[in-house]
mmCIF file of C-alpha atoms in Angstrom:
data_model
loop_
_atom_site.group_PDB
_atom_site.id
_atom_site.type_symbol
_atom_site.label_atom_id
_atom_site.label_comp_id
_atom_site.label_asym_id
_atom_site.label_seq_id
_atom_site.Cartn_x
_atom_site.Cartn_y
_atom_site.Cartn_z
ATOM 1 C CA UNK O 1 6.543 32.446 -3.207
ATOM 2 C CA UNK O 2 8.658 29.448 -2.251
ATOM 3 C CA UNK O 3 7.748 26.289 -0.428
ATOM 4 C CA UNK O 4 10.241 23.815 1.065
ATOM 5 C CA UNK O 5 10.973 20.471 -0.658
ATOM 6 C CA UNK O 6 11.862 17.166 1.032
ATOM 7 C CA UNK O 7 15.511 17.509 -0.118
ATOM 8 C CA UNK O 8 15.927 20.907 1.525
ATOM 9 C CA UNK O 9 15.584 22.972 -1.644
ATOM 10 C CA UNK O 10 12.880 25.518 -2.391
ATOM 11 C CA UNK O 11 10.037 25.055 -4.924
ATOM 12 C CA UNK O 12 8.900 28.273 -6.642
ATOM 13 C CA UNK O 13 5.163 28.802 -6.973
ATOM 14 C CA UNK O 14 3.665 31.276 -9.440
ATOM 15 C CA UNK O 15 0.227 32.267 -8.281
ATOM 16 C CA UNK O 16 -1.810 34.144 -10.940
ATOM 17 C CA UNK O 17 -4.135 36.939 -10.002
ATOM 18 C CA UNK O 18 -7.861 36.171 -9.566
ATOM 19 C CA UNK O 19 -8.809 37.333 -13.084
ATOM 20 C CA UNK O 20 -6.168 35.159 -14.716
ATOM 21 C CA UNK O 21 -7.075 32.172 -12.565
ATOM 22 C CA UNK O 22 -10.721 32.440 -13.707
ATOM 23 C CA UNK O 23 -9.632 32.730 -17.367
ATOM 24 C CA UNK O 24 -7.237 29.771 -17.007
ATOM 25 C CA UNK O 25 -10.059 27.690 -15.611
ATOM 26 C CA UNK O 26 -12.199 28.507 -18.655
ATOM 27 C CA UNK O 27 -9.393 27.726 -21.062
ATOM 28 C CA UNK O 28 -8.627 24.465 -19.192
ATOM 29 C CA UNK O 29 -12.277 23.383 -19.480
ATOM 30 C CA UNK O 30 -12.170 23.972 -23.193
ATOM 31 C CA UNK O 31 -8.743 22.383 -23.860
ATOM 32 C CA UNK O 32 -8.931 19.373 -21.534
ATOM 33 C CA UNK O 33 -11.675 17.341 -23.326
ATOM 34 C CA UNK O 34 -9.715 17.426 -26.615
ATOM 35 C CA UNK O 35 -6.479 16.224 -25.027
ATOM 36 C CA UNK O 36 -8.138 13.678 -22.773
ATOM 37 C CA UNK O 37 -9.227 11.821 -25.884
ATOM 38 C CA UNK O 38 -5.597 11.802 -27.100
ATOM 39 C CA UNK O 39 -3.580 11.230 -23.902
ATOM 40 C CA UNK O 40 -1.789 7.900 -23.442
ATOM 41 C CA UNK O 41 -3.331 5.050 -21.426
ATOM 42 C CA UNK O 42 -0.595 4.947 -18.710
ATOM 43 C CA UNK O 43 -0.575 8.695 -17.967
ATOM 44 C CA UNK O 44 -2.139 9.377 -14.555
ATOM 45 C CA UNK O 45 -1.023 12.778 -13.288
ATOM 46 C CA UNK O 46 -3.504 15.660 -13.019
ATOM 47 C CA UNK O 47 -6.144 13.969 -15.110
ATOM 48 C CA UNK O 48 -9.884 13.730 -14.223
ATOM 49 C CA UNK O 49 -10.815 10.377 -12.740
ATOM 50 C CA UNK O 50 -7.202 9.230 -12.265
ATOM 51 C CA UNK O 51 -4.846 9.362 -9.337
ATOM 52 C CA UNK O 52 -1.730 7.971 -7.692
ATOM 53 C CA UNK O 53 -3.316 4.694 -6.714
ATOM 54 C CA UNK O 54 -4.281 4.015 -10.346
ATOM 55 C CA UNK O 55 -0.628 4.405 -11.318
ATOM 56 C CA UNK O 56 0.468 2.038 -8.482
ATOM 57 C CA UNK O 57 -2.175 -0.448 -9.558
ATOM 58 C CA UNK O 58 -0.816 -0.365 -13.147
ATOM 59 C CA UNK O 59 2.669 -1.156 -11.847
ATOM 60 C CA UNK O 60 1.357 -3.995 -9.659
ATOM 61 C CA UNK O 61 -0.440 -5.614 -12.600
ATOM 62 C CA UNK O 62 2.907 -5.793 -14.462
ATOM 63 C CA UNK O 63 5.168 -7.121 -11.662
ATOM 64 C CA UNK O 64 2.748 -9.510 -9.982
ATOM 65 C CA UNK O 65 2.538 -13.256 -10.649
ATOM 66 C CA UNK O 66 4.970 -16.190 -10.593
ATOM 67 C CA UNK O 67 6.932 -15.321 -13.695
ATOM 68 C CA UNK O 68 6.600 -11.647 -14.745
ATOM 69 C CA UNK O 69 8.695 -10.635 -17.731
ATOM 70 C CA UNK O 70 9.381 -6.991 -16.884
ATOM 71 C CA UNK O 71 11.331 -6.795 -13.655
ATOM 72 C CA UNK O 72 13.984 -4.191 -14.615
ATOM 73 C CA UNK O 73 12.802 -0.638 -13.900
ATOM 74 C CA UNK O 74 13.957 2.682 -15.156
ATOM 75 C CA UNK O 75 13.012 4.960 -12.234
ATOM 76 C CA UNK O 76 13.326 8.389 -13.785
ATOM 77 C CA UNK O 77 12.670 11.929 -12.720
ATOM 78 C CA UNK O 78 12.709 15.068 -14.858
ATOM 79 C CA UNK O 79 14.834 17.982 -13.647
ATOM 80 C CA UNK O 80 12.594 21.054 -12.939
ATOM 81 C CA UNK O 81 10.057 20.018 -15.570
ATOM 82 C CA UNK O 82 7.613 22.851 -14.921
ATOM 83 C CA UNK O 83 10.406 25.462 -15.023
ATOM 84 C CA UNK O 84 12.074 24.282 -18.291
ATOM 85 C CA UNK O 85 9.279 23.475 -20.749
ATOM 86 C CA UNK O 86 10.066 25.008 -24.142
ATOM 87 C CA UNK O 87 7.392 27.576 -25.056
ATOM 88 C CA UNK O 88 7.671 27.192 -28.837
ATOM 89 C CA UNK O 89 7.245 23.452 -28.712
ATOM 90 C CA UNK O 90 4.286 23.702 -26.342
ATOM 91 C CA UNK O 91 2.525 26.298 -28.495
ATOM 92 C CA UNK O 92 3.091 24.161 -31.610
ATOM 93 C CA UNK O 93 1.410 21.264 -29.823
ATOM 94 C CA UNK O 94 -1.665 23.413 -29.154
ATOM 95 C CA UNK O 95 -1.992 24.032 -32.895
ATOM 96 C CA UNK O 96 -4.994 26.151 -33.807
ATOM 97 C CA UNK O 97 -6.590 26.206 -30.367
ATOM 98 C CA UNK O 98 -8.607 29.466 -30.151
ATOM 99 C CA UNK O 99 -7.103 30.563 -26.806
ATOM 100 C CA UNK O 100 -3.548 29.880 -27.978
ATOM 101 C CA UNK O 101 -2.704 33.562 -27.661
ATOM 102 C CA UNK O 102 -3.871 33.699 -24.081
ATOM 103 C CA UNK O 103 -1.671 30.695 -23.229
ATOM 104 C CA UNK O 104 1.305 32.420 -24.870
ATOM 105 C CA UNK O 105 0.676 35.556 -22.769
ATOM 106 C CA UNK O 106 0.511 33.559 -19.580
ATOM 107 C CA UNK O 107 3.735 31.723 -20.386
ATOM 108 C CA UNK O 108 5.667 34.929 -21.031
ATOM 109 C CA UNK O 109 4.017 37.156 -18.448
ATOM 110 C CA UNK O 110 6.927 36.988 -16.008
ATOM 111 C CA UNK O 111 6.833 36.883 -12.210
ATOM 112 C CA UNK O 112 7.201 39.337 -9.398
ATOM 113 C CA UNK O 113 9.108 38.164 -6.332
ATOM 114 C CA UNK O 114 10.269 40.275 -3.426
ATOM 115 C CA UNK O 115 9.247 43.384 -5.333
ATOM 116 C CA UNK O 116 11.336 42.608 -8.433
ATOM 117 C CA UNK O 117 10.173 41.566 -11.891
ATOM 118 C CA UNK O 118 11.734 38.494 -13.586
ATOM 119 C CA UNK O 119 10.939 37.455 -17.157
ATOM 120 C CA UNK O 120 9.819 33.876 -17.908
ATOM 121 C CA UNK O 121 11.517 32.750 -21.100
ATOM 122 C CA UNK O 122 10.811 29.047 -20.448
ATOM 123 C CA UNK O 123 8.621 26.921 -18.281
ATOM 124 C CA UNK O 124 5.099 27.232 -16.950
ATOM 125 C CA UNK O 125 4.560 28.536 -13.407
ATOM 126 C CA UNK O 126 3.616 25.985 -10.784
ATOM 127 C CA UNK O 127 0.533 27.137 -9.017
ATOM 128 C CA UNK O 128 -1.387 28.104 -12.194
ATOM 129 C CA UNK O 129 -4.687 26.416 -12.857
ATOM 130 C CA UNK O 130 -3.726 25.372 -16.412
ATOM 131 C CA UNK O 131 -0.050 24.464 -15.690
ATOM 132 C CA UNK O 132 -0.552 20.694 -14.997
ATOM 133 C CA UNK O 133 -2.551 20.324 -18.247
ATOM 134 C CA UNK O 134 0.155 22.117 -20.227
ATOM 135 C CA UNK O 135 2.805 19.777 -18.706
ATOM 136 C CA UNK O 136 0.797 16.743 -19.819
ATOM 137 C CA UNK O 137 0.455 18.234 -23.320
ATOM 138 C CA UNK O 138 4.221 18.783 -23.517
ATOM 139 C CA UNK O 139 4.933 15.226 -22.399
ATOM 140 C CA UNK O 140 2.359 13.605 -24.630
ATOM 141 C CA UNK O 141 3.967 10.930 -26.813
ATOM 142 C CA UNK O 142 6.439 9.669 -24.232
ATOM 143 C CA UNK O 143 5.123 6.107 -24.356
ATOM 144 C CA UNK O 144 5.577 6.004 -28.155
ATOM 145 C CA UNK O 145 9.116 7.416 -27.813
ATOM 146 C CA UNK O 146 9.962 4.704 -25.277
ATOM 147 C CA UNK O 147 8.834 2.011 -27.684
ATOM 148 C CA UNK O 148 5.506 1.103 -26.110
ATOM 149 C CA UNK O 149 2.994 -0.499 -28.442
ATOM 150 C CA UNK O 150 -0.560 -1.668 -27.729
ATOM 151 C CA UNK O 151 -2.836 -4.220 -29.356
ATOM 152 C CA UNK O 152 -6.559 -4.757 -28.973
ATOM 153 C CA UNK O 153 -7.689 -7.871 -27.236
ATOM 154 C CA UNK O 154 -10.456 -10.015 -28.579
ATOM 155 C CA UNK O 155 -12.432 -9.737 -25.337
ATOM 156 C CA UNK O 156 -12.120 -5.916 -25.366
ATOM 157 C CA UNK O 157 -9.653 -3.384 -24.153
ATOM 158 C CA UNK O 158 -5.986 -2.928 -24.999
ATOM 159 C CA UNK O 159 -2.821 -4.596 -23.793
ATOM 160 C CA UNK O 160 0.867 -3.875 -24.079
ATOM 161 C CA UNK O 161 2.727 -5.969 -26.643
ATOM 162 C CA UNK O 162 4.719 -8.713 -24.926
ATOM 163 C CA UNK O 163 8.120 -7.616 -26.262
ATOM 164 C CA UNK O 164 7.598 -3.927 -25.406
ATOM 165 C CA UNK O 165 8.206 -1.952 -22.186
ATOM 166 C CA UNK O 166 5.487 -0.581 -19.967
ATOM 167 C CA UNK O 167 5.783 3.112 -19.088
ATOM 168 C CA UNK O 168 3.764 4.553 -16.216
ATOM 169 C CA UNK O 169 3.888 8.332 -15.832
ATOM 170 C CA UNK O 170 2.490 10.714 -13.233
ATOM 171 C CA UNK O 171 3.251 14.266 -14.331
ATOM 172 C CA UNK O 172 7.068 14.503 -14.399
ATOM 173 C CA UNK O 173 7.641 11.277 -12.473
ATOM 174 C CA UNK O 174 7.841 8.057 -14.534
ATOM 175 C CA UNK O 175 8.897 4.420 -14.389
ATOM 176 C CA UNK O 176 9.548 2.185 -17.386
ATOM 177 C CA UNK O 177 9.280 -1.544 -16.720
ATOM 178 C CA UNK O 178 11.613 -3.457 -19.028
ATOM 179 C CA UNK O 179 12.775 -6.976 -19.752
ATOM 180 C CA UNK O 180 16.438 -6.492 -18.923
ATOM 181 C CA UNK O 181 18.981 -3.899 -17.849
ATOM 182 C CA UNK O 182 20.122 -3.416 -21.491
ATOM 183 C CA UNK O 183 16.495 -2.875 -22.413
ATOM 184 C CA UNK O 184 16.094 -0.222 -19.710
ATOM 185 C CA UNK O 185 19.248 1.578 -20.881
ATOM 186 C CA UNK O 186 17.953 1.654 -24.422
ATOM 187 C CA UNK O 187 14.693 3.144 -23.223
ATOM 188 C CA UNK O 188 16.538 5.790 -21.241
ATOM 189 C CA UNK O 189 18.611 6.756 -24.240
ATOM 190 C CA UNK O 190 15.542 7.099 -26.489
ATOM 191 C CA UNK O 191 13.720 9.177 -23.899
ATOM 192 C CA UNK O 192 16.673 11.451 -23.332
ATOM 193 C CA UNK O 193 16.834 12.256 -27.034
ATOM 194 C CA UNK O 194 13.050 12.773 -27.158
ATOM 195 C CA UNK O 195 13.141 15.254 -24.226
ATOM 196 C CA UNK O 196 15.732 17.599 -25.758
ATOM 197 C CA UNK O 197 13.368 19.487 -28.158
ATOM 198 C CA UNK O 198 11.020 20.022 -25.196
ATOM 199 C CA UNK O 199 13.778 21.652 -23.107
ATOM 200 C CA UNK O 200 13.805 18.841 -20.564
ATOM 201 C CA UNK O 201 16.479 16.488 -19.218
ATOM 202 C CA UNK O 202 16.624 13.681 -16.702
ATOM 203 C CA UNK O 203 17.570 14.436 -13.135
ATOM 204 C CA UNK O 204 20.553 12.071 -12.908
ATOM 205 C CA UNK O 205 20.576 12.209 -9.046
ATOM 206 C CA UNK O 206 17.119 10.633 -8.964
ATOM 207 C CA UNK O 207 17.211 8.504 -12.146
ATOM 208 C CA UNK O 208 18.395 4.913 -11.777
ATOM 209 C CA UNK O 209 17.914 1.408 -13.142
ATOM 210 C CA UNK O 210 16.976 -1.206 -10.565
ATOM 211 C CA UNK O 211 15.585 -4.702 -10.250
ATOM 212 C CA UNK O 212 12.219 -5.067 -8.572
ATOM 213 C CA UNK O 213 13.306 -8.276 -6.751
ATOM 214 C CA UNK O 214 16.592 -6.891 -5.460
ATOM 215 C CA UNK O 215 16.193 -3.344 -4.204
ATOM 216 C CA UNK O 216 12.781 -2.268 -5.451
ATOM 217 C CA UNK O 217 11.987 1.373 -6.158
ATOM 218 C CA UNK O 218 10.066 4.320 -4.738
ATOM 219 C CA UNK O 219 7.273 5.903 -6.800
ATOM 220 C CA UNK O 220 4.653 8.440 -5.666
ATOM 221 C CA UNK O 221 5.378 7.857 -1.980
ATOM 222 C CA UNK O 222 5.185 4.082 -2.268
ATOM 223 C CA UNK O 223 7.906 1.424 -2.198
ATOM 224 C CA UNK O 224 7.391 -1.424 -4.682
ATOM 225 C CA UNK O 225 9.409 -4.633 -4.293
ATOM 226 C CA UNK O 226 9.150 -8.356 -4.928
ATOM 227 C CA UNK O 227 10.140 -10.631 -1.963
ATOM 228 C CA UNK O 228 11.246 -14.246 -2.349
ATOM 229 C CA UNK O 229 10.611 -13.962 -6.088
ATOM 230 C CA UNK O 230 6.833 -14.263 -5.609
ATOM 231 C CA UNK O 231 5.371 -11.686 -3.185
ATOM 232 C CA UNK O 232 4.883 -8.134 -4.407
ATOM 233 C CA UNK O 233 4.715 -5.808 -1.424
ATOM 234 C CA UNK O 234 3.684 -2.176 -1.888
ATOM 235 C CA UNK O 235 4.080 0.013 1.189
ATOM 236 C CA UNK O 236 4.720 3.693 2.064
ATOM 237 C CA UNK O 237 8.292 4.621 1.211
ATOM 238 C CA UNK O 238 10.523 5.255 4.204
ATOM 239 C CA UNK O 239 11.507 8.741 2.995
ATOM 240 C CA UNK O 240 7.880 9.900 2.710
ATOM 241 C CA UNK O 241 7.085 9.237 6.366
ATOM 242 C CA UNK O 242 9.471 11.964 7.638
ATOM 243 C CA UNK O 243 8.377 14.769 5.239
ATOM 244 C CA UNK O 244 5.577 15.891 7.521
ATOM 245 C CA UNK O 245 6.777 16.481 11.118
ATOM 246 C CA UNK O 246 3.266 17.257 12.347
ATOM 247 C CA UNK O 247 1.946 13.905 11.098
ATOM 248 C CA UNK O 248 4.923 12.114 12.627
ATOM 249 C CA UNK O 249 4.285 13.735 15.972
ATOM 250 C CA UNK O 250 0.580 12.819 15.783
ATOM 251 C CA UNK O 251 1.486 9.266 14.910
ATOM 252 C CA UNK O 252 3.868 9.014 17.882
ATOM 253 C CA UNK O 253 1.225 10.469 20.254
ATOM 254 C CA UNK O 254 -1.504 8.024 18.987
ATOM 255 C CA UNK O 255 -0.058 4.523 18.848
ATOM 256 C CA UNK O 256 -1.697 2.051 16.539
ATOM 257 C CA UNK O 257 -3.114 -1.325 17.536
ATOM 258 C CA UNK O 258 0.051 -3.064 16.275
ATOM 259 C CA UNK O 259 2.221 -0.786 18.344
ATOM 260 C CA UNK O 260 0.087 -1.505 21.432
ATOM 261 C CA UNK O 261 0.515 -5.264 20.801
ATOM 262 C CA UNK O 262 4.246 -4.895 20.436
ATOM 263 C CA UNK O 263 4.475 -2.961 23.708
ATOM 264 C CA UNK O 264 2.472 -5.626 25.507
ATOM 265 C CA UNK O 265 4.638 -8.313 24.001
ATOM 266 C CA UNK O 266 7.814 -6.529 25.088
ATOM 267 C CA UNK O 267 6.445 -5.964 28.585
ATOM 268 C CA UNK O 268 5.672 -9.739 28.995
ATOM 269 C CA UNK O 269 8.368 -11.648 27.081
ATOM 270 C CA UNK O 270 7.456 -14.908 28.840
ATOM 271 C CA UNK O 271 4.206 -15.028 26.812
ATOM 272 C CA UNK O 272 5.325 -14.393 23.208
ATOM 273 C CA UNK O 273 1.853 -15.072 21.776
ATOM 274 C CA UNK O 274 0.095 -12.483 23.868
ATOM 275 C CA UNK O 275 0.790 -9.534 21.569
ATOM 276 C CA UNK O 276 -0.312 -11.549 18.495
ATOM 277 C CA UNK O 277 -3.675 -12.609 19.896
ATOM 278 C CA UNK O 278 -4.975 -9.587 21.736
ATOM 279 C CA UNK O 279 -7.248 -7.294 19.732
ATOM 280 C CA UNK O 280 -7.510 -4.306 22.122
ATOM 281 C CA UNK O 281 -6.464 -2.893 25.495
ATOM 282 C CA UNK O 282 -9.406 -4.368 27.274
ATOM 283 C CA UNK O 283 -8.253 -7.886 26.595
ATOM 284 C CA UNK O 284 -4.709 -6.893 27.488
ATOM 285 C CA UNK O 285 -6.026 -5.938 30.912
ATOM 286 C CA UNK O 286 -7.854 -9.304 30.975
ATOM 287 C CA UNK O 287 -4.569 -11.072 30.394
ATOM 288 C CA UNK O 288 -2.864 -9.217 33.202
ATOM 289 C CA UNK O 289 -5.815 -9.897 35.474
ATOM 290 C CA UNK O 290 -5.789 -13.611 34.637
ATOM 291 C CA UNK O 291 -2.100 -13.958 35.288
ATOM 292 C CA UNK O 292 -2.425 -12.005 38.555
ATOM 293 C CA UNK O 293 -5.255 -14.215 39.786
ATOM 294 C CA UNK O 294 -3.320 -17.356 38.961
ATOM 295 C CA UNK O 295 -0.305 -16.116 40.797
ATOM 296 C CA UNK O 296 -2.261 -14.909 43.829
ATOM 297 C CA UNK O 297 -4.247 -18.165 44.205
ATOM 298 C CA UNK O 298 -1.275 -20.389 43.263
ATOM 299 C CA UNK O 299 -3.524 -22.427 40.975
ATOM 300 C CA UNK O 300 -2.440 -25.059 38.453
ATOM 301 C CA UNK O 301 -2.599 -24.114 34.765
ATOM 302 C CA UNK O 302 -5.985 -25.696 34.089
ATOM 303 C CA UNK O 303 -7.780 -24.507 37.216
ATOM 304 C CA UNK O 304 -10.392 -21.794 37.013
ATOM 305 C CA UNK O 305 -9.409 -18.674 39.002
ATOM 306 C CA UNK O 306 -11.523 -17.287 41.854
ATOM 307 C CA UNK O 307 -14.157 -14.608 41.387
ATOM 308 C CA UNK O 308 -15.379 -16.200 38.174
ATOM 309 C CA UNK O 309 -19.128 -16.318 37.760
ATOM 310 C CA UNK O 310 -20.839 -19.722 36.953
ATOM 311 C CA UNK O 311 -20.903 -19.104 33.217
ATOM 312 C CA UNK O 312 -17.189 -18.292 33.084
ATOM 313 C CA UNK O 313 -16.433 -21.289 35.253
ATOM 314 C CA UNK O 314 -18.444 -23.561 32.900
ATOM 315 C CA UNK O 315 -16.578 -22.324 29.863
ATOM 316 C CA UNK O 316 -13.222 -22.760 31.542
ATOM 317 C CA UNK O 317 -14.116 -26.307 32.666
ATOM 318 C CA UNK O 318 -15.403 -27.461 29.305
ATOM 319 C CA UNK O 319 -12.499 -26.032 27.403
ATOM 320 C CA UNK O 320 -10.065 -27.659 29.779
ATOM 321 C CA UNK O 321 -11.930 -30.923 29.387
ATOM 322 C CA UNK O 322 -11.395 -30.646 25.683
ATOM 323 C CA UNK O 323 -7.694 -30.102 26.256
ATOM 324 C CA UNK O 324 -7.539 -33.176 28.515
ATOM 325 C CA UNK O 325 -9.355 -35.298 25.855
ATOM 326 C CA UNK O 326 -6.739 -34.244 23.291
ATOM 327 C CA UNK O 327 -3.838 -34.957 25.678
ATOM 328 C CA UNK O 328 -5.115 -38.417 26.764
ATOM 329 C CA UNK O 329 -5.496 -39.844 23.256
ATOM 330 C CA UNK O 330 -2.750 -41.818 21.516
ATOM 331 C CA UNK O 331 -2.948 -39.739 18.274
ATOM 332 C CA UNK O 332 0.138 -37.529 17.788
ATOM 333 C CA UNK O 333 -1.829 -34.807 16.044
ATOM 334 C CA UNK O 334 -4.114 -34.405 19.061
ATOM 335 C CA UNK O 335 -1.082 -34.223 21.320
ATOM 336 C CA UNK O 336 0.204 -31.287 19.311
ATOM 337 C CA UNK O 337 -3.219 -29.686 19.491
ATOM 338 C CA UNK O 338 -3.193 -30.094 23.244
ATOM 339 C CA UNK O 339 0.209 -28.479 23.476
ATOM 340 C CA UNK O 340 -1.063 -25.520 21.461
ATOM 341 C CA UNK O 341 -4.041 -25.057 23.718
ATOM 342 C CA UNK O 342 -1.843 -25.176 26.808
ATOM 343 C CA UNK O 343 0.508 -22.598 25.283
ATOM 344 C CA UNK O 344 -2.448 -20.282 24.563
ATOM 345 C CA UNK O 345 -4.196 -20.896 27.879
ATOM 346 C CA UNK O 346 -3.362 -17.502 29.598
ATOM 347 C CA UNK O 347 -4.854 -15.403 26.780
ATOM 348 C CA UNK O 348 -7.840 -17.779 26.553
ATOM 349 C CA UNK O 349 -8.395 -17.487 30.312
ATOM 350 C CA UNK O 350 -8.199 -13.703 29.894
ATOM 351 C CA UNK O 351 -10.967 -13.864 27.291
ATOM 352 C CA UNK O 352 -13.116 -15.766 29.731
ATOM 353 C CA UNK O 353 -12.482 -13.259 32.503
ATOM 354 C CA UNK O 354 -13.129 -10.276 30.245
ATOM 355 C CA UNK O 355 -16.638 -11.506 29.494
ATOM 356 C CA UNK O 356 -18.566 -13.539 26.925
ATOM 357 C CA UNK O 357 -18.099 -11.317 23.907
ATOM 358 C CA UNK O 358 -17.794 -11.773 20.169
ATOM 359 C CA UNK O 359 -14.038 -11.300 20.466
ATOM 360 C CA UNK O 360 -13.847 -14.062 23.033
ATOM 361 C CA UNK O 361 -15.819 -16.601 21.035
ATOM 362 C CA UNK O 362 -14.065 -15.729 17.767
ATOM 363 C CA UNK O 363 -10.645 -15.930 19.393
ATOM 364 C CA UNK O 364 -11.183 -19.395 20.948
ATOM 365 C CA UNK O 365 -13.017 -20.767 17.932
ATOM 366 C CA UNK O 366 -10.306 -19.581 15.586
ATOM 367 C CA UNK O 367 -7.638 -21.215 17.771
ATOM 368 C CA UNK O 368 -9.383 -24.623 17.850
ATOM 369 C CA UNK O 369 -10.581 -24.694 14.230
ATOM 370 C CA UNK O 370 -7.271 -23.577 12.698
ATOM 371 C CA UNK O 371 -5.221 -26.008 14.749
ATOM 372 C CA UNK O 372 -7.652 -28.807 13.955
ATOM 373 C CA UNK O 373 -7.365 -28.085 10.244
ATOM 374 C CA UNK O 374 -3.571 -28.022 10.516
ATOM 375 C CA UNK O 375 -3.584 -31.357 12.303
ATOM 376 C CA UNK O 376 -6.115 -33.320 10.258
ATOM 377 C CA UNK O 377 -7.046 -31.453 7.109
ATOM 378 C CA UNK O 378 -10.585 -31.575 5.759
ATOM 379 C CA UNK O 379 -11.012 -35.231 4.741
ATOM 380 C CA UNK O 380 -9.656 -37.124 7.741
ATOM 381 C CA UNK O 381 -12.402 -39.251 9.395
ATOM 382 C CA UNK O 382 -11.420 -38.129 12.862
ATOM 383 C CA UNK O 383 -12.047 -34.536 11.869
ATOM 384 C CA UNK O 384 -15.771 -35.078 12.223
ATOM 385 C CA UNK O 385 -15.304 -36.184 15.818
ATOM 386 C CA UNK O 386 -13.159 -33.148 16.552
ATOM 387 C CA UNK O 387 -15.757 -30.955 14.847
ATOM 388 C CA UNK O 388 -18.417 -32.143 17.261
ATOM 389 C CA UNK O 389 -16.180 -31.287 20.157
ATOM 390 C CA UNK O 390 -15.700 -27.796 18.730
ATOM 391 C CA UNK O 391 -19.446 -27.440 18.354
ATOM 392 C CA UNK O 392 -19.951 -28.214 22.039
ATOM 393 C CA UNK O 393 -17.436 -25.570 23.003
ATOM 394 C CA UNK O 394 -19.044 -23.001 20.704
ATOM 395 C CA UNK O 395 -22.380 -23.764 22.355
ATOM 396 C CA UNK O 396 -20.873 -23.063 25.723
ATOM 397 C CA UNK O 397 -19.360 -19.790 24.481
ATOM 398 C CA UNK O 398 -22.650 -18.328 23.359
ATOM 399 C CA UNK O 399 -24.130 -15.999 25.946
ATOM 400 C CA UNK O 400 -27.340 -17.102 27.572
ATOM 401 C CA UNK O 401 -30.502 -15.448 26.240
ATOM 402 C CA UNK O 402 -32.213 -13.179 28.770
ATOM 403 C CA UNK O 403 -35.375 -14.592 30.385
#
């Protein structure tokens, strides 16, 4: 059978019969422990206890930091790796394994598609239980061929030698992190020669040499790139988001919190901070209600709107008193703090109208504390006076205990 690929081509799957699948599982359970003890440290595909995120973490550990040494990447892909593995080389790698004859029979069994028989002179069928393990066996030794060397640290564990590349492989997808473009080209040449006896070649359409800080690269559905020569950002690759139309339709039908904030921000451009502050739709409705009440009553900015209960009125009054205290002083930092509170006043008023909740107290406390830290720092003597004012506002924000 064939399944569609993201590039429009078809991927052939060879599904063994039930008896062969059971036998392949038994052979895999016997062969895997031997090779798990021999596999290379940076091989992550189809291995127990390892996955895609482990490979991404290994890449992040290399490219992070202020001055990483390996920023040139050989982003390589093998052309039809499962379909072109050389049988003789693979069987030689298995050596004297007791079920070597069974593996040879599975490799040369052929396939039946659309009622016609086709021999399999090379490759291992995708869809077989043992096929991923056989691919890892065939590609074992790639790190050594690329020039990777390890040394044991005094505190335990192993580490790549400083003058050597780092090769991270997931099945037939691999990246080699090198010191320069010339280094990456040398690694590519060595690997190309190493792949020939195994019947494999690079897919030149998908193989390229890039710089992490310029264009970045895609690996296992993630995009890895350094921004401003210091920030490593790993995010889903743009191409991987469109490969599943059903997921894309579900994502469009269920907007995320960020999308809801952006829509609120676009709907009310006169309040650019609204979308950044609001945590959910309930507070968005509170903002709209606060603005509507202010417009209907024609109130000044600091006045409490009608229909507010005594507790809400007290919070609004005390918070506005704090604003007036900041605005009346002769300290420039307090004037900037007052300007910030005035700019955030509609969302704050919405918090008050929505109710005394954890979101309300956290939102207002965060506003005051962060702006106070930006204005004074931690060691300024006036910060203690401002802290006491913040404490009085926090006391007013706490809901009254029943009884």
